[in-house]
Tab-separated table of C-alpha atoms and ligand atoms in Angstrom:
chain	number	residue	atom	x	y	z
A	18	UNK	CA	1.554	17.660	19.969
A	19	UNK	CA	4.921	16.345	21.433
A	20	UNK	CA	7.714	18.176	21.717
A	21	UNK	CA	9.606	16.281	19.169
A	22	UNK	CA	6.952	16.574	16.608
A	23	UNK	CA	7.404	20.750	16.919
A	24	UNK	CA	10.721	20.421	16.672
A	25	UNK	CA	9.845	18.211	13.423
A	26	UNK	CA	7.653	20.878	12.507
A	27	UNK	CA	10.198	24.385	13.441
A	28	UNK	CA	12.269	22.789	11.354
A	29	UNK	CA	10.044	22.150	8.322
A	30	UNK	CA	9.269	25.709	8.256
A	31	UNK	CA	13.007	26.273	8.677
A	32	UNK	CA	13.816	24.190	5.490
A	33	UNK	CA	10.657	25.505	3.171
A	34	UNK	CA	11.619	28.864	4.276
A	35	UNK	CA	15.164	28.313	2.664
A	36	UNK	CA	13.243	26.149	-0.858
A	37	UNK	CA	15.092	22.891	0.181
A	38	UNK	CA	13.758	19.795	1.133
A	39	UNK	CA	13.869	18.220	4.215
A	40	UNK	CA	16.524	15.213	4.781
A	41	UNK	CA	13.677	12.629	7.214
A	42	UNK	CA	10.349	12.558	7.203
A	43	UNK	CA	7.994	14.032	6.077
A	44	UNK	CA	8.223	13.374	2.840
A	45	UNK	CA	7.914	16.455	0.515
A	46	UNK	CA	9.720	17.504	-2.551
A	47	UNK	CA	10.660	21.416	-2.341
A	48	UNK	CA	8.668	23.646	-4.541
A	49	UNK	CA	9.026	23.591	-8.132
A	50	UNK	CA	11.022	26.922	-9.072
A	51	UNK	CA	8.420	29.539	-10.355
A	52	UNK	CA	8.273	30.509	-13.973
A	53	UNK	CA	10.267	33.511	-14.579
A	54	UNK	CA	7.695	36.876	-14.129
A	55	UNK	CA	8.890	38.606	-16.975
A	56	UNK	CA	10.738	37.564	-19.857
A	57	UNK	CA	12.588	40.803	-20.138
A	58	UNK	CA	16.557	39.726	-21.397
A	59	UNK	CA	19.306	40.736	-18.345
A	60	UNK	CA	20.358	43.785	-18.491
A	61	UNK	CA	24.138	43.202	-18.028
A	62	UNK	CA	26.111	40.174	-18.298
A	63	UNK	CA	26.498	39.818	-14.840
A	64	UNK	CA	23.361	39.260	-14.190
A	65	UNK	CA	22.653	35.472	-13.332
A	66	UNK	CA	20.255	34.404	-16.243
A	67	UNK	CA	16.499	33.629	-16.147
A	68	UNK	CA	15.650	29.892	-14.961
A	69	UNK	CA	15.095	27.891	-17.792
A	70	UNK	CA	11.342	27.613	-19.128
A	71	UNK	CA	9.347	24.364	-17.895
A	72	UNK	CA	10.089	21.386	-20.227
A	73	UNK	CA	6.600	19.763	-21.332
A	74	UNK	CA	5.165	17.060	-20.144
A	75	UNK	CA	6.432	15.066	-22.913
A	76	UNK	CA	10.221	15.553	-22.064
A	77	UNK	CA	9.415	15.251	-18.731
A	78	UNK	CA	7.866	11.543	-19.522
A	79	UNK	CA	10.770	11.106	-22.145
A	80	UNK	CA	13.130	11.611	-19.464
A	81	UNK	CA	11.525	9.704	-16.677
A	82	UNK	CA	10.885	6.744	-18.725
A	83	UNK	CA	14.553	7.080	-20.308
A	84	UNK	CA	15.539	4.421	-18.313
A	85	UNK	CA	12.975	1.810	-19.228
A	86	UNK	CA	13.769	2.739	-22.887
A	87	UNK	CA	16.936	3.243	-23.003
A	88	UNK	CA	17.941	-0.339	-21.607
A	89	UNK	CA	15.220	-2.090	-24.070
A	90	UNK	CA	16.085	0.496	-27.105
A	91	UNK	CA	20.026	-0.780	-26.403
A	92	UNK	CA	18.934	-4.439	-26.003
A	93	UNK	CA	16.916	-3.905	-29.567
A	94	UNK	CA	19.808	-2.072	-31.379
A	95	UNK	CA	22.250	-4.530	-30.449
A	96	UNK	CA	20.306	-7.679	-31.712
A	97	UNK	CA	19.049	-6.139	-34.806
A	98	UNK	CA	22.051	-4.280	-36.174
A	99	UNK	CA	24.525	-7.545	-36.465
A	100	UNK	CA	21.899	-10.238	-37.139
A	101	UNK	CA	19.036	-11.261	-39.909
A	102	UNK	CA	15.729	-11.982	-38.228
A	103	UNK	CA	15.831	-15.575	-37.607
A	104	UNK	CA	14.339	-18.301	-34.599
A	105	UNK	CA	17.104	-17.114	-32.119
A	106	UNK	CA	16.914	-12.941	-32.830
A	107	UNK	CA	13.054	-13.258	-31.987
A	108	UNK	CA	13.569	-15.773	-29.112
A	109	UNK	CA	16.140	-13.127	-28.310
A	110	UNK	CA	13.087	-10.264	-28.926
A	111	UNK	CA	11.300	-11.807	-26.584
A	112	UNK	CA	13.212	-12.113	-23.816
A	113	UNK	CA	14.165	-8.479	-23.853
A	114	UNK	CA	10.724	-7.471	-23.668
A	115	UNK	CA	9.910	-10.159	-20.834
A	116	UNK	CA	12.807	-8.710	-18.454
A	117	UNK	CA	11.211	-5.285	-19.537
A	118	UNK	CA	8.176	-6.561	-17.670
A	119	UNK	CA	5.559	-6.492	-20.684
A	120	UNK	CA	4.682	-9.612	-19.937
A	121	UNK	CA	4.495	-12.542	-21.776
A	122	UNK	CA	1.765	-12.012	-23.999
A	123	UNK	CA	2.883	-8.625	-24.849
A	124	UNK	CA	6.151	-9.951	-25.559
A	125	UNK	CA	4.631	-12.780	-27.674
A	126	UNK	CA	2.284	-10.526	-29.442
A	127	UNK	CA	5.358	-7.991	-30.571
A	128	UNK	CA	7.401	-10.461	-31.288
A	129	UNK	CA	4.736	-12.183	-33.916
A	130	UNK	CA	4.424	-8.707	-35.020
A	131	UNK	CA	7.966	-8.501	-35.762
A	132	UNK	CA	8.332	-11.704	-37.407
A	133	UNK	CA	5.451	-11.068	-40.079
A	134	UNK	CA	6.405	-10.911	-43.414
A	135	UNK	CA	10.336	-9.702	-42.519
A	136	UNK	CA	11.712	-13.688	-41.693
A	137	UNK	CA	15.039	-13.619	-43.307
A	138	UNK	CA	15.461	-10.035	-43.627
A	139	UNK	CA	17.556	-7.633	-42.342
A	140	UNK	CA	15.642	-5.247	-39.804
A	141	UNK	CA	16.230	-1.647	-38.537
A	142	UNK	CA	16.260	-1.073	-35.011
A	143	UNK	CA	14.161	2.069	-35.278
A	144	UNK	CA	11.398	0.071	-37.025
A	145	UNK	CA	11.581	-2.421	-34.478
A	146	UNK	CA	10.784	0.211	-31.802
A	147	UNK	CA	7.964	1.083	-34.052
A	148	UNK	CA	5.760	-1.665	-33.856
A	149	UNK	CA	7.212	-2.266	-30.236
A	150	UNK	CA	5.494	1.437	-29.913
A	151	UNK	CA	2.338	0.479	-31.654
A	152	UNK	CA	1.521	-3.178	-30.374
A	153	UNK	CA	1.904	-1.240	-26.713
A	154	UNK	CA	-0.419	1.577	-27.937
A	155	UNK	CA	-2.865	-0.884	-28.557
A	156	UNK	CA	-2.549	-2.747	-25.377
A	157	UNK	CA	-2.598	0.591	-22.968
A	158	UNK	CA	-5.809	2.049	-25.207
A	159	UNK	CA	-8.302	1.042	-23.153
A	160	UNK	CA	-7.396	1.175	-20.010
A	161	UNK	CA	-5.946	5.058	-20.523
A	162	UNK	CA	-9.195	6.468	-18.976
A	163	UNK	CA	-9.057	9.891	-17.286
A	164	UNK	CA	-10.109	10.022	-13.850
A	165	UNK	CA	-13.953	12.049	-14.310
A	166	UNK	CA	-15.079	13.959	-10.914
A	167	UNK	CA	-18.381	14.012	-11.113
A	168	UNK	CA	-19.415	17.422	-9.815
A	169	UNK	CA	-23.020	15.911	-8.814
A	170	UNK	CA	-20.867	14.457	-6.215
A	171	UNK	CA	-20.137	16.672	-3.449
A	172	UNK	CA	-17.899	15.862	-2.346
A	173	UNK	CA	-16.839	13.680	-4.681
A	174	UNK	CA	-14.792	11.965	-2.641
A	175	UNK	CA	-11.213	9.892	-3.357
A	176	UNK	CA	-9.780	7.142	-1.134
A	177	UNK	CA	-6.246	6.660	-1.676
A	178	UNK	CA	-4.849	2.665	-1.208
A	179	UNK	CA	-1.601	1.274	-1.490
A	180	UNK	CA	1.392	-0.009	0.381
A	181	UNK	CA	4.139	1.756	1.983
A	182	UNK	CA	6.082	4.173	0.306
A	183	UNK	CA	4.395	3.556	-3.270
A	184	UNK	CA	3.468	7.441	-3.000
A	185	UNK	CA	-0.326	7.904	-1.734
A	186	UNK	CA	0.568	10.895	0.072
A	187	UNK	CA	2.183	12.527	-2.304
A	188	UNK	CA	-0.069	11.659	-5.467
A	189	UNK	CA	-2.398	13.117	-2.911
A	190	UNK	CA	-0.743	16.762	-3.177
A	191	UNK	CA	-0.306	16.372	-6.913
A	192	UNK	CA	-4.198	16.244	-7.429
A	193	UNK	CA	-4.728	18.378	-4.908
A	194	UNK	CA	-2.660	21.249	-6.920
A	195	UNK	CA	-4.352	20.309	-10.292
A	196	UNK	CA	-8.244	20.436	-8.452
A	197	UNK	CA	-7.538	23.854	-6.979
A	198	UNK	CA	-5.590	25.098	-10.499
A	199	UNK	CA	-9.653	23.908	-11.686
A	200	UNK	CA	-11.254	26.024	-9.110
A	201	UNK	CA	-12.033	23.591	-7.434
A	202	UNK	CA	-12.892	23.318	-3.319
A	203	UNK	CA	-10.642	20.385	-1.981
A	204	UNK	CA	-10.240	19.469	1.476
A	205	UNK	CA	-7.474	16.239	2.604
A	206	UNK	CA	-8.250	14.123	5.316
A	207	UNK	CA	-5.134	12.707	6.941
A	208	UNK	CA	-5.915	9.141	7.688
A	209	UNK	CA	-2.434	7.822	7.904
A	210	UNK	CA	-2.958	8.286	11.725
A	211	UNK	CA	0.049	5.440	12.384
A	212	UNK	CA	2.807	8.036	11.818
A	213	UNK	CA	3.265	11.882	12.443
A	214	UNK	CA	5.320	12.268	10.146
A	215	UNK	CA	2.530	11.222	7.471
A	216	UNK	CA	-0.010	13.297	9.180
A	217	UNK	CA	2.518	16.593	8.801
A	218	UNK	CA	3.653	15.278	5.250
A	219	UNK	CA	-0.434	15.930	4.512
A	220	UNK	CA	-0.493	19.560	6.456
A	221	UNK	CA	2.120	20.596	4.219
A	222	UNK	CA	0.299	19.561	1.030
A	223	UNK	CA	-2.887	21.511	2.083
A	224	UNK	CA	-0.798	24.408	2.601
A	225	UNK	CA	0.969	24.267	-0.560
A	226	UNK	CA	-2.123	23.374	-2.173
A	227	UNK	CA	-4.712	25.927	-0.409
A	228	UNK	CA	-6.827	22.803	0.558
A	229	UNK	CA	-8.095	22.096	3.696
A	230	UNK	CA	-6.578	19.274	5.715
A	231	UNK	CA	-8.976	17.569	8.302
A	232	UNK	CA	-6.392	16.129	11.241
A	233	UNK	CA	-6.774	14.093	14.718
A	234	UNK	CA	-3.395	13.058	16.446
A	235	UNK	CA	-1.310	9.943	15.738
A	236	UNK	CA	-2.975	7.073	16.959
A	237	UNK	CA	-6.662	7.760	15.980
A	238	UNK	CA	-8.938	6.258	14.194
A	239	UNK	CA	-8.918	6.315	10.571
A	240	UNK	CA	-12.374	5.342	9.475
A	241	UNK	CA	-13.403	7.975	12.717
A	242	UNK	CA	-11.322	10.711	10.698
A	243	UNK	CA	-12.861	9.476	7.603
A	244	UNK	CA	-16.443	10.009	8.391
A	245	UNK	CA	-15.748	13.524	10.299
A	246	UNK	CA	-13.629	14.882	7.111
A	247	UNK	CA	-16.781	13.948	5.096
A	248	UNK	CA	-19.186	15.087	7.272
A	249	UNK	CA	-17.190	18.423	6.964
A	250	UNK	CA	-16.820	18.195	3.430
A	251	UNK	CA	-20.747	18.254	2.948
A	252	UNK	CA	-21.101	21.033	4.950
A	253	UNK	CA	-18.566	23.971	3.687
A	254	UNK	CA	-19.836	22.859	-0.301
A	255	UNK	CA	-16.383	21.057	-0.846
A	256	UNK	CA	-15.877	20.067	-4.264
A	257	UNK	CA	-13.203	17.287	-3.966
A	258	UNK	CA	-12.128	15.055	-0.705
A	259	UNK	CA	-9.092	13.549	-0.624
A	260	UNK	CA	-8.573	10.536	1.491
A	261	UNK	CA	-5.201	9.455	2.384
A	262	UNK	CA	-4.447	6.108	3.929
A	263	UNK	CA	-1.866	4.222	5.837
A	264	UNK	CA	0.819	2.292	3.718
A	265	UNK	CA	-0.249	-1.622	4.192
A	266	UNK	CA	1.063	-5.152	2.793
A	267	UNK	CA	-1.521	-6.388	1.173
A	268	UNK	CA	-1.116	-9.964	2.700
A	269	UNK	CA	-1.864	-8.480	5.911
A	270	UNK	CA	-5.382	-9.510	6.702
A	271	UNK	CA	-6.021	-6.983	9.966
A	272	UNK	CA	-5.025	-3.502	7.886
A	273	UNK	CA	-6.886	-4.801	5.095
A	274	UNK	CA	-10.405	-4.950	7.440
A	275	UNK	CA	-9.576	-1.514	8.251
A	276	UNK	CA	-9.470	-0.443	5.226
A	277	UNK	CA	-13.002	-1.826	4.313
A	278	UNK	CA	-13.720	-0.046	7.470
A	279	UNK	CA	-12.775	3.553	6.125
A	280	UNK	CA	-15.048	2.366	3.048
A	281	UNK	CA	-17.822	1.228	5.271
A	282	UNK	CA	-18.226	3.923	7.360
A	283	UNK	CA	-17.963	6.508	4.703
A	284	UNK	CA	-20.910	4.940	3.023
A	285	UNK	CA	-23.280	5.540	6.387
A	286	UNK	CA	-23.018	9.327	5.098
A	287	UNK	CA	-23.304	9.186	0.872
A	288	UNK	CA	-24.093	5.482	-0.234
A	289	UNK	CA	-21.669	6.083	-3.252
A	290	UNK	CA	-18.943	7.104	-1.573
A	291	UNK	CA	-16.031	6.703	-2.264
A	292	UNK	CA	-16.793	7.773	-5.730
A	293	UNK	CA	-12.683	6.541	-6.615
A	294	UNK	CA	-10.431	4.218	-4.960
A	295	UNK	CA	-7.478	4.827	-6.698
A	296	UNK	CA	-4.395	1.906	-6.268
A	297	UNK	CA	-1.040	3.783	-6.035
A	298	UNK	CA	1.788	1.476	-7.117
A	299	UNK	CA	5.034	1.549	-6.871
A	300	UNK	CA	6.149	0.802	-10.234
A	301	UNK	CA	9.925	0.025	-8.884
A	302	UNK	CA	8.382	-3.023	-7.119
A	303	UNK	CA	8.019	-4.866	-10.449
A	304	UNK	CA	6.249	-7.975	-10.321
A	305	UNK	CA	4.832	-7.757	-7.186
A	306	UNK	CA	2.548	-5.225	-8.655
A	307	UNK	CA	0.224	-7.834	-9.603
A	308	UNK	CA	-0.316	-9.265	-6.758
A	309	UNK	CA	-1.398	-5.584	-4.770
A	310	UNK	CA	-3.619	-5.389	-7.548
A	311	UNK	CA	-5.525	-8.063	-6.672
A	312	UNK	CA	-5.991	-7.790	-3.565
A	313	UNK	CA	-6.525	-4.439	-3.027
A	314	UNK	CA	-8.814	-4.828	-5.743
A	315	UNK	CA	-10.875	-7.680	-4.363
A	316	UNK	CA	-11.043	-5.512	-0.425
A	317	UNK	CA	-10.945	-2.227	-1.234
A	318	UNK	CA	-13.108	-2.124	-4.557
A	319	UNK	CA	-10.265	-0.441	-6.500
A	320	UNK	CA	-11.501	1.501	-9.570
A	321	UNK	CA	-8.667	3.054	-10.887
A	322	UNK	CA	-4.690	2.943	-10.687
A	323	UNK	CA	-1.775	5.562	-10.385
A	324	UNK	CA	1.684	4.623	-11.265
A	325	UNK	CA	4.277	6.297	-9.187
A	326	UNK	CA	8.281	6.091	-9.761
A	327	UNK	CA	8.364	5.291	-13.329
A	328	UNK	CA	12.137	7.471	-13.498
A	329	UNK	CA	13.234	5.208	-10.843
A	330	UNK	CA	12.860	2.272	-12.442
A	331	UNK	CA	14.101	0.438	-16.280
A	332	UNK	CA	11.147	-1.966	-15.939
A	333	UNK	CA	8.445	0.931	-16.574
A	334	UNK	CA	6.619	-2.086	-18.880
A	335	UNK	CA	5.129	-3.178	-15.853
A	336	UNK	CA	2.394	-1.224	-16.590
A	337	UNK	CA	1.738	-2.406	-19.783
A	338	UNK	CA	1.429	-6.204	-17.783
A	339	UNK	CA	-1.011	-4.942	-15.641
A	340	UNK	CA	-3.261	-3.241	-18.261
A	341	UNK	CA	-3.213	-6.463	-20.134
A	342	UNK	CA	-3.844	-8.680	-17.151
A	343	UNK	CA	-6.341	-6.140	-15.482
A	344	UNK	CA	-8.105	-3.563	-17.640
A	345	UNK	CA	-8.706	-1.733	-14.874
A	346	UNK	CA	-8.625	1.775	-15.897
A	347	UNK	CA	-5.021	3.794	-15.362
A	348	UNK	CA	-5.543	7.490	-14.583
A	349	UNK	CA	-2.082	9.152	-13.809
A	350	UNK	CA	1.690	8.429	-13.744
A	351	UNK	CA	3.830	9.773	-12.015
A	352	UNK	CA	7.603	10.462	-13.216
A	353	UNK	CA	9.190	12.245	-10.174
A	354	UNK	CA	8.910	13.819	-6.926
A	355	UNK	CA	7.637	17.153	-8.282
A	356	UNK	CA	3.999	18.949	-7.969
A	357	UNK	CA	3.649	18.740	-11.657
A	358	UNK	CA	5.628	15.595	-12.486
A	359	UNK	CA	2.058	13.530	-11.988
A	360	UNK	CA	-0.239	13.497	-15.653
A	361	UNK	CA	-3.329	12.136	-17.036
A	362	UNK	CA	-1.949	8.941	-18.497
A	363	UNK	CA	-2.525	8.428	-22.471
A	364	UNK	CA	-1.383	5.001	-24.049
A	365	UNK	CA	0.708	7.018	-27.209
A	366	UNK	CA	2.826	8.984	-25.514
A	367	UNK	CA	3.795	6.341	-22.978
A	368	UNK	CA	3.559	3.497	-25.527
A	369	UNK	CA	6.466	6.401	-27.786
A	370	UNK	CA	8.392	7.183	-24.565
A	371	UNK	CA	9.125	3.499	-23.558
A	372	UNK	CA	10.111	3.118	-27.286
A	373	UNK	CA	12.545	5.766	-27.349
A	374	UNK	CA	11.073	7.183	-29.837
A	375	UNK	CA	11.007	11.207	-30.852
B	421	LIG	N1	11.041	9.543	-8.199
B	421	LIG	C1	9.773	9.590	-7.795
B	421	LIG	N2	9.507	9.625	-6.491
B	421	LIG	C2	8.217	9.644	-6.110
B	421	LIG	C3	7.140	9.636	-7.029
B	421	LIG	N3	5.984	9.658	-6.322
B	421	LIG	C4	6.339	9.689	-5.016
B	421	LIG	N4	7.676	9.683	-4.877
B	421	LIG	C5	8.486	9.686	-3.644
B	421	LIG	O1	8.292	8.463	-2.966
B	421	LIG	C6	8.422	8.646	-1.560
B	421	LIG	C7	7.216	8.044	-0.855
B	421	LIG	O2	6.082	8.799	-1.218
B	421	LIG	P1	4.827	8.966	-0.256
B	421	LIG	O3	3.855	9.794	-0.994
B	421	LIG	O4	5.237	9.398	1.082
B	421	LIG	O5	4.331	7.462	-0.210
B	421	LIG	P2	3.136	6.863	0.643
B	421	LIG	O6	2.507	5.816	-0.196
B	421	LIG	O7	2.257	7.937	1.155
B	421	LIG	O8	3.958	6.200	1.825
B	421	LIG	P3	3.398	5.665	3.239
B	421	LIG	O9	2.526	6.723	3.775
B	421	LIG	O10	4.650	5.462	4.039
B	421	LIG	O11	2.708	4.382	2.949
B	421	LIG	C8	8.573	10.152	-1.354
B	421	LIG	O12	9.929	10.440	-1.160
B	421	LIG	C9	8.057	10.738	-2.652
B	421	LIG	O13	8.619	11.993	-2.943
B	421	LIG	C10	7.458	9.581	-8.440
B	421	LIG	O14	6.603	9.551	-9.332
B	421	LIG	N5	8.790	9.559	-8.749
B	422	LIG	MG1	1.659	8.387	3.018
């Protein structure tokens, strides 16, 4: 280890010790605050008062995705409460929902659904977001499939793809706390080998995390790592193997042929391995979305996706795009940096939360 990467590492402790996060790389969100121990009142008003309770996962999603509904639930209110539904308010409709990246034939689809039986009339907003709510229920049904581990598999084992920044690594420590809250045995291998920095942002995960984290030093070999972390993984009985990768543009044909590598090699020890290979994307990076989709999809056999960032972002319908174009199954989203702000994803509650609806 070089000299700069202890000092990277003194001072990581430094920072965790003292629950903020660290400024540079790596990349890790502080701790969530811990639930209070005891939910005895203070005893004097002095006291500072208990934190506040954890808000659900559906105000947490509410909140995330407040920006994606909030700018299409003010584009809706605004046509809807001057005007009768005519040719212009739904050519209007539709272009909302287009910039909202639902994609055209979402946007078509609503917008038909609008139109039905209401041409001429005057049209609450609010029931406008209600079949905007229902038509994207229906699109995001079948592809809101929960990621199954099949225990038979062991390990079963989880190669993470994406490109840079989309959140692999992280997603990574998200699972990783909801396997071990299972019971489960889960062990990380940290083939991002290009950077330290990725390589400690993975050693901090496992330790948060209790999992294992299977390392060689910056530079290695990734599909090398990849077959010694599974080796190990079938020895110690682990339940779950987590396999990160390096951040890569998908129109960059030499990190794509690693990538196969990784898959290739893991195979010469359990035939159906990887048993995921979950797509991370971005879902700030809009449109281009589709386009890691497919070819991550046609190199790296993707089975599932995660969408990361959908706070950061008022285009959140990207999703609903890609489930129409795809139907490739979505298993998480993620709606900040936090350990638990990653959830199985289901079609009504996003389909609601993009609506604006209670
Ligand atoms: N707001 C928000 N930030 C997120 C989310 N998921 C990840 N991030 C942040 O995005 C940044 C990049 O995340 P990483 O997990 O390091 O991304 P990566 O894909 O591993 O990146 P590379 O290894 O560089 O390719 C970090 O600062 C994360 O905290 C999310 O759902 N919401
Ligand atoms: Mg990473």
């Amino acid at each position: 280890m070089s000299d700069g990467d202890k000092d990277k590492r003194g001072m990581l402790a430094r920072l965790f010790r003292r629950g903020e996060a660290p400024q540079s790389q790596p990349k890790v969100p502080p701790p969530q605050a811990e639930a209070p121990q005891d939910d005895t009142p203070p005893s004097t008003p002095e006291t500072a008062p208990p934190p506040a309770p954890r808000r659900s996962w559906w105000q947490r999603l509410k909140e995330g995705l407040a920006r994606t509904s909030s700018s299409l639930g003010l584009g809706i209110t605004e046509l809807f409460s001057k005007r009768r539904l005519d040719a212009a308010t739904l050519e209007d409709l539709e272009d909302i929902l287009i910039q909202a990246d639902l994609g055209i034939e979402t946007a078509a689809r609503i917008t038909r659904s609008i139109a039905e039986g209401r041409y001429d009339k005057s049209i609450d907003p609010e029931e406008v977001k209600a079949v905007l709510a229902r038509e994207v229920e229906a699109v995001l049904a079948p592809v809101a499939r929960p990621l199954a581990v099949d225990a038979d598999r062991k390990p079963f084992v989880i190669l993470m793809v994406g490109v840079n920044g989309s959140g692999k690594t992280t997603t990574i420590g998200k699972l990783a706390a909801k396997f071990r809250a299972e019971g489960r045995k889960v062990m990380l291998a940290a083939g991002d080998t290009f950077r330290a920095a990725a390589i400690e942002q993975l050693k901090v995960w496992g330790e948060r995390t209790g999992a294992r984290v299977i390392a060689r030093e910056q530079g290695a070999d990734a599909a090398g790592l990849a077959f010694d972390a599974l080796t190990e993984a079938r020895a110690t009985g682990t339940d779950v193997l987590l396999v990160d990768t390096a951040g890569r543009l998908q129109n960059k044909a030499g990190l794509m042929a690693e990538l196969e590598k990784v898959v290739r090699v893991m195979k010469k020890i359990d035939e159906t391995a990887p048993h995921a290979v979950l797509l991370v994307l971005d879902a700030t990076t809009g449109q281009n979305a589709v386009s890691q989709v497919e070819i991550f999809g046609k190199t790296a056999g993707v089975t599932g996706l995660v969408m990361t960032k959908l706070d950061g972002t008022a285009r959140g319908g990207i999703l609903v795009s890609i489930a129409a174009k795809f139907g490739l199954p979505v298993h998480f989203i993620g709606v900040g940096e936090g350990v638990d702000d990653l959830e199985p994803f289901t079609a009504r509650d996003f389909a609601r939360a993009i609506a604006g609806l209670e």
